[in-house]
Coordinates of C-alpha atoms and ligand atoms in Angstrom, one line a residue:
X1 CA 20.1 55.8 49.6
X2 CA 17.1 56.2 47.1
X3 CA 14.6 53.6 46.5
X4 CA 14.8 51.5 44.1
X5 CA 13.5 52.4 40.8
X6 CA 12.4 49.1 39.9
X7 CA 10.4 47.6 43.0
X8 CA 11.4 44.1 43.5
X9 CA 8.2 41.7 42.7
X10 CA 7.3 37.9 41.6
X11 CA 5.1 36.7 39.0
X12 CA 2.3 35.7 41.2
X13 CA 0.6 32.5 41.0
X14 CA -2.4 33.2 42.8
X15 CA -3.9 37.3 43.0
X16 CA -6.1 36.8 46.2
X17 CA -8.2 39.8 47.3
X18 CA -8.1 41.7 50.7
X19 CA -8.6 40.5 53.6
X20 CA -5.9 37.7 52.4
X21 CA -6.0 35.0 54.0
X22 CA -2.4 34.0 54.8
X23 CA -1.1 30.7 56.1
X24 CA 1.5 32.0 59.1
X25 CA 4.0 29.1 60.0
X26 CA 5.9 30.3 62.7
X27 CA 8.8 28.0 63.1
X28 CA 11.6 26.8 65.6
X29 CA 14.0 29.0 67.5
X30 CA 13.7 32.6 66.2
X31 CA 10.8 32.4 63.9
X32 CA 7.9 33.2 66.3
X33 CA 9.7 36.4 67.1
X34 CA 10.3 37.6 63.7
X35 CA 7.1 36.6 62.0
X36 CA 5.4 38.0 64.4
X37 CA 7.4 41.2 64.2
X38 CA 6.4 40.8 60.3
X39 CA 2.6 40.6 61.0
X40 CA 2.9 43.6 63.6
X41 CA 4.5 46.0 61.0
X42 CA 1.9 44.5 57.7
X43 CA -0.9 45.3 60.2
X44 CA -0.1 48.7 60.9
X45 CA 0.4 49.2 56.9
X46 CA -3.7 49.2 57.4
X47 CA -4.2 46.1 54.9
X48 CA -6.6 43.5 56.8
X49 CA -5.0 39.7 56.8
X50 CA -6.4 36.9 57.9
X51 CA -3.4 34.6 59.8
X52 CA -4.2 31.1 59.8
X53 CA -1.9 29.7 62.1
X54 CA -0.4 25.8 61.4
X55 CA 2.8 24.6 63.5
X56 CA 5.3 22.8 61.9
X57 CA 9.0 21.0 63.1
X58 CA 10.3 18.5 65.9
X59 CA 7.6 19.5 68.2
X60 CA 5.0 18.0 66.2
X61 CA 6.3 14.5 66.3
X62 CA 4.7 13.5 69.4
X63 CA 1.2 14.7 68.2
X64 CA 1.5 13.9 64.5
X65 CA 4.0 11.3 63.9
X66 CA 5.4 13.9 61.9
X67 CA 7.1 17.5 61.4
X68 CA 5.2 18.1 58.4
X69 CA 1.6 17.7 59.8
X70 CA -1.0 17.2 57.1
X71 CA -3.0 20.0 58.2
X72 CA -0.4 22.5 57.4
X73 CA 0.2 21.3 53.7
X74 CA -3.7 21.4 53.1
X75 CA -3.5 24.9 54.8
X76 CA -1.1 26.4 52.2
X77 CA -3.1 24.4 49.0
X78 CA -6.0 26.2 50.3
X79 CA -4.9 29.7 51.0
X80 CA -1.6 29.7 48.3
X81 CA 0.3 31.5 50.0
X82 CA 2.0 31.5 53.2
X83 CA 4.4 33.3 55.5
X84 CA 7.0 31.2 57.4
X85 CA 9.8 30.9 59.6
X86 CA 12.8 29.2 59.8
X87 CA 12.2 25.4 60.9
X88 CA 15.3 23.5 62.2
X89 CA 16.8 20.3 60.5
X90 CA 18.7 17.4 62.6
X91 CA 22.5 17.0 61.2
X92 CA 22.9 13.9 59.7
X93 CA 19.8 12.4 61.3
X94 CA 16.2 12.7 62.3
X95 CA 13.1 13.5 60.2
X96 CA 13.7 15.3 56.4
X97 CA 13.9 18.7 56.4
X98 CA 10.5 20.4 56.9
X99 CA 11.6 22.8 54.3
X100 CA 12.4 20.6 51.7
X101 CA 9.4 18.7 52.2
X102 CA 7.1 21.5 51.8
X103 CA 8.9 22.7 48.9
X104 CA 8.4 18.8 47.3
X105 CA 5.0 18.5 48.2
X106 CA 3.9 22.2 46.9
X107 CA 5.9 21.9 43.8
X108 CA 7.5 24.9 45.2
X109 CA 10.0 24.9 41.8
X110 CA 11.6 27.7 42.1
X111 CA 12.9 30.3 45.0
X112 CA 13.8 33.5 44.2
X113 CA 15.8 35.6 46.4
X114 CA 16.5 39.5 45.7
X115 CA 19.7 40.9 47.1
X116 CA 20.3 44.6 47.4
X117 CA 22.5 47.0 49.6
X118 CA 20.7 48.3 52.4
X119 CA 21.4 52.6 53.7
X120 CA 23.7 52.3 56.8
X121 CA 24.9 48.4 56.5
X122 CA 28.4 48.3 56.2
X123 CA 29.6 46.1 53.0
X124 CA 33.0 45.8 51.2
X125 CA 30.7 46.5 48.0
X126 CA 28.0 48.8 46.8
X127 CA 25.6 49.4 43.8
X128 CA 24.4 45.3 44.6
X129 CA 20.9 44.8 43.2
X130 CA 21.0 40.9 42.4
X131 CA 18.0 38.3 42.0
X132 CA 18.8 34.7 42.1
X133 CA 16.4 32.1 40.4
X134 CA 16.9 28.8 41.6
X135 CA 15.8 25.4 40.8
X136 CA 13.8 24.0 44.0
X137 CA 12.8 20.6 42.5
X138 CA 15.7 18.6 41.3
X139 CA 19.3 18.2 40.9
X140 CA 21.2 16.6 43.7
X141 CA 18.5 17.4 46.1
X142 CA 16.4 14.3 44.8
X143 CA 17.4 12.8 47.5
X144 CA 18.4 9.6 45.5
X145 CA 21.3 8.3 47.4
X146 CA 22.6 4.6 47.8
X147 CA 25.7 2.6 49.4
X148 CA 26.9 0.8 45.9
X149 CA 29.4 -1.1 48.3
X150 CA 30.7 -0.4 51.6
X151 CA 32.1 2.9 51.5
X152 CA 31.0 3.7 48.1
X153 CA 28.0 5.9 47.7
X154 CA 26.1 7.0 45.0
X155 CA 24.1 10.0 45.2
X156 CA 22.3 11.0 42.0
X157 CA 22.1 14.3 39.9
X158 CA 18.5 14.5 38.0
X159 CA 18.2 17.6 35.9
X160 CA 15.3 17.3 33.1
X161 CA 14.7 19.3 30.2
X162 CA 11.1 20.2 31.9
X163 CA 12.3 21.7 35.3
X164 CA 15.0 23.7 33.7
X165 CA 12.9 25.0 30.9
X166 CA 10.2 26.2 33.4
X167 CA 13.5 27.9 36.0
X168 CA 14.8 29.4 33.0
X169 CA 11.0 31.1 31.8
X170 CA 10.3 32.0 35.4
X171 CA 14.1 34.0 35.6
X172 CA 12.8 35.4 32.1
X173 CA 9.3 36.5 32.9
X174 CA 10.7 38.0 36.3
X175 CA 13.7 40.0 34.0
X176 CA 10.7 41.1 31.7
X177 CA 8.2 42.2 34.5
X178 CA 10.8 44.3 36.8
X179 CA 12.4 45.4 34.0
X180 CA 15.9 43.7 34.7
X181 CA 18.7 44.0 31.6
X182 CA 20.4 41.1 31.9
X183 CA 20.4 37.1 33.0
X184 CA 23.1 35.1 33.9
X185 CA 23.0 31.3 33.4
X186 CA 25.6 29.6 35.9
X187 CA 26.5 26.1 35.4
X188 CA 29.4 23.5 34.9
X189 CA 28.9 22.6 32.0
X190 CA 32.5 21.9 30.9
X191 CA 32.7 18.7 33.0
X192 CA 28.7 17.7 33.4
X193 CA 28.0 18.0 30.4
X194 CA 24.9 16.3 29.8
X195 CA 23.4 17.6 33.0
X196 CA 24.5 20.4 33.1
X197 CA 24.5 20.6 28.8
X198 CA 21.0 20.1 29.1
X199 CA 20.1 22.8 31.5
X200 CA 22.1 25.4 29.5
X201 CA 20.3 24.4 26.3
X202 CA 16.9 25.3 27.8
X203 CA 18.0 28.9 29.1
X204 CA 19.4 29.4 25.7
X205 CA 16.4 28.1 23.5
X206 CA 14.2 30.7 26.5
X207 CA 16.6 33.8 26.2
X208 CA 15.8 33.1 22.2
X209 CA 12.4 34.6 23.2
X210 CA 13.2 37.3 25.2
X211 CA 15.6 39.3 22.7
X212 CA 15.3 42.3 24.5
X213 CA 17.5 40.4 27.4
X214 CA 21.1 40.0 27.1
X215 CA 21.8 36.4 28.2
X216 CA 25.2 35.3 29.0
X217 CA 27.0 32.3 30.6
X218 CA 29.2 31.7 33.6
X219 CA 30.6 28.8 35.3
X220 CA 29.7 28.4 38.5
X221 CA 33.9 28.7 40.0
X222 CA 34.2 31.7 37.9
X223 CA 30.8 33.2 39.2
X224 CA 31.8 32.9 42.8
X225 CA 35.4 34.5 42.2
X226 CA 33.6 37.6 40.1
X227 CA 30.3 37.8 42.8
X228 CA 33.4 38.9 45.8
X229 CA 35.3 41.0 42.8
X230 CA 32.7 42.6 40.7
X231 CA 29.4 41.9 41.6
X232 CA 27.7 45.3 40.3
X233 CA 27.8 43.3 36.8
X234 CA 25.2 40.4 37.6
X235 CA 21.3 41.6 37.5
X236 CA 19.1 38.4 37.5
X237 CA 20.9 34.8 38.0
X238 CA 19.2 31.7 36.8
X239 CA 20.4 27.9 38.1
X240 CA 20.0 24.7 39.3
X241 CA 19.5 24.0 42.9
X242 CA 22.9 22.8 44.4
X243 CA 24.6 25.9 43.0
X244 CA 21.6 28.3 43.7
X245 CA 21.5 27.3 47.5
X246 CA 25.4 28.0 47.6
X247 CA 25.2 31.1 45.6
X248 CA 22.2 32.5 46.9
X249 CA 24.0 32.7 50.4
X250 CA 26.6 34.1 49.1
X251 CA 24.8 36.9 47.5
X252 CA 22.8 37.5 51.0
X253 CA 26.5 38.1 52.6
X254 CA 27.6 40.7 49.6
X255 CA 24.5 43.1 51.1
X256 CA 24.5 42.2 54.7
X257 CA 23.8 38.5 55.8
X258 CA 20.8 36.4 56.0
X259 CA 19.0 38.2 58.4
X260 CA 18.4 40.9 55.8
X261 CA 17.5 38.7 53.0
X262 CA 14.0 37.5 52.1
X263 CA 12.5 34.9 49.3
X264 CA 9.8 33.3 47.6
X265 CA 9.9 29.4 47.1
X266 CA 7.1 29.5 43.7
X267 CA 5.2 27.1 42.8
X268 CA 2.0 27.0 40.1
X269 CA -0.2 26.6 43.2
X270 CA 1.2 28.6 45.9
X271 CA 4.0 30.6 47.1
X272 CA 5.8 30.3 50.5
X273 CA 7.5 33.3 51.3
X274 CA 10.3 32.7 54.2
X275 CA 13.7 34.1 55.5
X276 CA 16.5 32.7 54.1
X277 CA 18.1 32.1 57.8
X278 CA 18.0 29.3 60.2
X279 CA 15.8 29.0 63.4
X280 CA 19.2 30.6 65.1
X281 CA 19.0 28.7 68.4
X282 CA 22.1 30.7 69.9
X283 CA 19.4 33.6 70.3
X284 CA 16.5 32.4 70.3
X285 CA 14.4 33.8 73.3
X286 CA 16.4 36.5 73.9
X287 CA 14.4 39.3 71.9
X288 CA 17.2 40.3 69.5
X289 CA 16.9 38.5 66.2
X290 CA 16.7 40.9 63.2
X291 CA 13.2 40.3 61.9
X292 CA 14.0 41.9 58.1
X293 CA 14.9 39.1 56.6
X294 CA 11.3 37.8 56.9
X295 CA 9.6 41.2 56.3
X296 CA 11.3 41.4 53.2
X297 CA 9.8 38.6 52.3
X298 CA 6.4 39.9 53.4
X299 CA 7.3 43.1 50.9
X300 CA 7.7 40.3 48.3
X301 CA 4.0 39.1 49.3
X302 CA 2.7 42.5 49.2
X303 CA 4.2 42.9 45.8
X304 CA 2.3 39.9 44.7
X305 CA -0.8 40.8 46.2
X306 CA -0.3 43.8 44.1
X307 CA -0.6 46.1 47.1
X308 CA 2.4 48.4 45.4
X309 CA 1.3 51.4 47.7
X310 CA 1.6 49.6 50.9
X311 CA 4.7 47.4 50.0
X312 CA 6.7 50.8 49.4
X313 CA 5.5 52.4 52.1
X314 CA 7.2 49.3 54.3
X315 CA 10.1 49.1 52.2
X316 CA 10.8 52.9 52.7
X317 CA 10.2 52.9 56.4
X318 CA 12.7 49.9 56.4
X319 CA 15.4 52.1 54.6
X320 CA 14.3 55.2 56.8
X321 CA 14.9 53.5 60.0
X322 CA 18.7 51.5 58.3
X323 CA 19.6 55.2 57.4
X324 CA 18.9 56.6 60.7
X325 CA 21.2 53.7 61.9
X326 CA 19.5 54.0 65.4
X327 CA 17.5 50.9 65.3
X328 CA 20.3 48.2 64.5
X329 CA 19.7 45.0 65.9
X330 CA 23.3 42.8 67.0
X331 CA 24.1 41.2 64.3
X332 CA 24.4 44.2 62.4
X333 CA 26.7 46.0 65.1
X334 CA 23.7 48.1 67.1
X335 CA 21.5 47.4 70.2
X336 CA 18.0 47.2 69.4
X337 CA 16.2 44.4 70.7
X338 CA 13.5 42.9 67.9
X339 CA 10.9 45.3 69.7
X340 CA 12.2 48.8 69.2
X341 CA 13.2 47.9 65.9
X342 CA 9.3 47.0 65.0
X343 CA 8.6 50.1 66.4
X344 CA 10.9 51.9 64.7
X345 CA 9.3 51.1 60.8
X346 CA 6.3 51.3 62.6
X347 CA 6.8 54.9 63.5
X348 CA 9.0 55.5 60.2
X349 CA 6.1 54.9 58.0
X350 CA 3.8 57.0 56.2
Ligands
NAI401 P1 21.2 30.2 61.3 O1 20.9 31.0 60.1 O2 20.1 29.8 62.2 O3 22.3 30.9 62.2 C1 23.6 31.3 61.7 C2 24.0 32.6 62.5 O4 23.3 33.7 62.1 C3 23.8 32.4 64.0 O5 24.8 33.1 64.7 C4 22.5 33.2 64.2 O6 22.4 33.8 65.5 C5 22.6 34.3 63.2 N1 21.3 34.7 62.6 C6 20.5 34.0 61.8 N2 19.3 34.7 61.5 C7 19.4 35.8 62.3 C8 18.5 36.9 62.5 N3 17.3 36.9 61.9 N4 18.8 37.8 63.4 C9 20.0 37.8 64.0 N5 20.9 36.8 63.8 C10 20.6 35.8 63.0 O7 22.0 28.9 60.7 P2 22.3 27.5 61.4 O8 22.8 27.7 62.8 O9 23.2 26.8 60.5 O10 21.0 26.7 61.5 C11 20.1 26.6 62.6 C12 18.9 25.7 62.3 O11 18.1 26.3 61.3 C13 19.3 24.3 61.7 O12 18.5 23.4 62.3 C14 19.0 24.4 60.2 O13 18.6 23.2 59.7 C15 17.8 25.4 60.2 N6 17.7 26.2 59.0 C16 16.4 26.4 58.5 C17 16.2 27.1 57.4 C18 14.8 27.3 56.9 O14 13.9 27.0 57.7 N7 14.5 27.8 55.7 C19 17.3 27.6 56.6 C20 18.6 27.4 57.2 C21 18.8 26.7 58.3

């Protein structure tokens, strides 16, 4: 497989200079081994970092009274960006998602998560080179939730004119800076329509001033049906956060799974670039976990550095070693232990 003619990149919110100073939040379970499989192959790329390293999840309860230590929000304000692993969340009880708070207290409004076949991973489709746009800051992820009555519950939708306005710019500005054709809005707008209504009516009053995009419409049943059909007809995606977290996993599976798929959660301060997996306790430990996931999203931080040379020079030892097909890790059918595939790009690159 080629590489991609149009090199996937972010509109940056912060252009630091070399040696960048990156916070590095290594997460639960899996997430030490992959970020630091990440920093191993930036390194070698010859680019000097600086990794300030902040801790964050369960284990800093007993220290901190919290998962989301102060010190590690203050971190990322001060360098803007950071690299981080998955963090595990209690079911149904416990502390708030780490995640979600980080995203809330960075204004992290919007994740963006590119999607494209990898050389050698074995799909049902190909020719998949998707970007979903998602609303981080609202919706049904508010968190406004209350028991009206015994065993009636209320959980509240918020979707304002501002937040979708600014998703629907940022899916624009990213079409217009890689060059993508086309944006799809996905919504339910036939039944919410308010919400929903209103979201719509800011992508389309946006689109209005990028004419050189073709905009079009989907709702969101429709889109899942013709994303495991036809998916080569979707470029960018734009939409709110329920269906973007749904959506967005469902686009990682269409090229591989999560553990190839990187992000950016955006916000006008600072960018957090993470996997889009989970802290994967079933392997944790064990020296197998496929770190790409997370150095995709380093590509992505590259990109925004605007250190083009060294972020395809990565990318193409990543789809050097995926052609070979010698280096794949378990969850993708091979043997390679988290190690030998580091190596691998390592040796692959140029
Ligand atoms: P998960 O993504 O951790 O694991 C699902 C399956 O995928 C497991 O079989 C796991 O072994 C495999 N897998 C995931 N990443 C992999 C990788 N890089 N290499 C090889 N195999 C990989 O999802 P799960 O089990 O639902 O969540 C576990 C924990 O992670 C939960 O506490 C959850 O809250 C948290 N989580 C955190 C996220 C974040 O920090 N952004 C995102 C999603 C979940």
């Amino acid at each position: 497989m080629t590489m991609p003619a149009t090199p996937v990149d972010v509109p940056a919110p912060v252009a630091p200079a070399a040696p960048y100073t990156v916070t590095l939040i290594p997460g639960d379970g899996i997430g030490p081994e992959v970020t630091d499989a990440t920093v191993q192959i930036l390194e070698a790329t010859g680019i000097s970092f600086v990794w300030d390293r902040q801790d964050a999840g369960a284990s800093m309860i007993p220290m901190y009274g919290t998962a989301l230590p102060e010190s590690v929000v203050s971190a990322v304000i001060k360098s803007g960006v950071a690299l981080k692993g998955p963090i595990a969340t209690p079911v149904g009880e416990g502390f708030t998602s780490v995640n979600v708070a980080l995203r809330k207290r960075l204004s992290l409004y919007a994740n963006v998560r590119p999607a494209r076949n990898l050389p050698g991973v074995k799909t049902p489709f190909s020719g998949i080179d998707i970007v979903v746009v998602r609303e981080n800051s609202e919706d049904l992820y508010s968190g406004i939730e209350h028991v009206v009555v015994p065993g009636v519950v209320e959980s509240l939708k918020i979707i304002t004119e501002k937040a979708s306005t600014r998703i629907a710019r940022h899916a624009f500005e990213y079409a217009r800076l890689n060059n993508r054709k086309k944006i799809t809005g996905v919504h339910k707008a036939n039944i919410m329509k308010l919400s929903d209504g209103l979201f719509l009516e800011c992508c389309r009053k946006v689109a209005r001033e990028y004419p050189q995009i073709e905009y079009t419409e989907m709702i969101v049943d429709n889109c899942c049906m013709q994303l495991v059909t036809k998916p080569q007809q979707f470029d960018v995606m734009v939409m709110e956060n329920l269906y973007g977290d749904i959506i967005s996993d469902l686009v990682s599976g269409l090229v591989g799974g999560l553990g190839v798929t990187g992000s950016a959660n955006i916000g006008e301060d600072a960018t957090v670039y993470e996997a889009v997996h989970g802290s994967a306790p079933d392997i944790a430990g064990k020296g197998y976990a496929n770190p790409t996931a997370v150095l995709m999203s380093g590509i992505m931080m590259l990109r925004t550095f605007g250190e083009t040379d060294a972020a395809n020079r990565v990318e193409k030892a990543l789809y050097a070693v995926f052609t070979g097909g010698k280096h794949f890790t378990r969850d993708l059918g091979g043997t390679a232990g988290t190690a030998d595939f580091v190596q691998a790009v390592i040796a692959a690159m140029e």
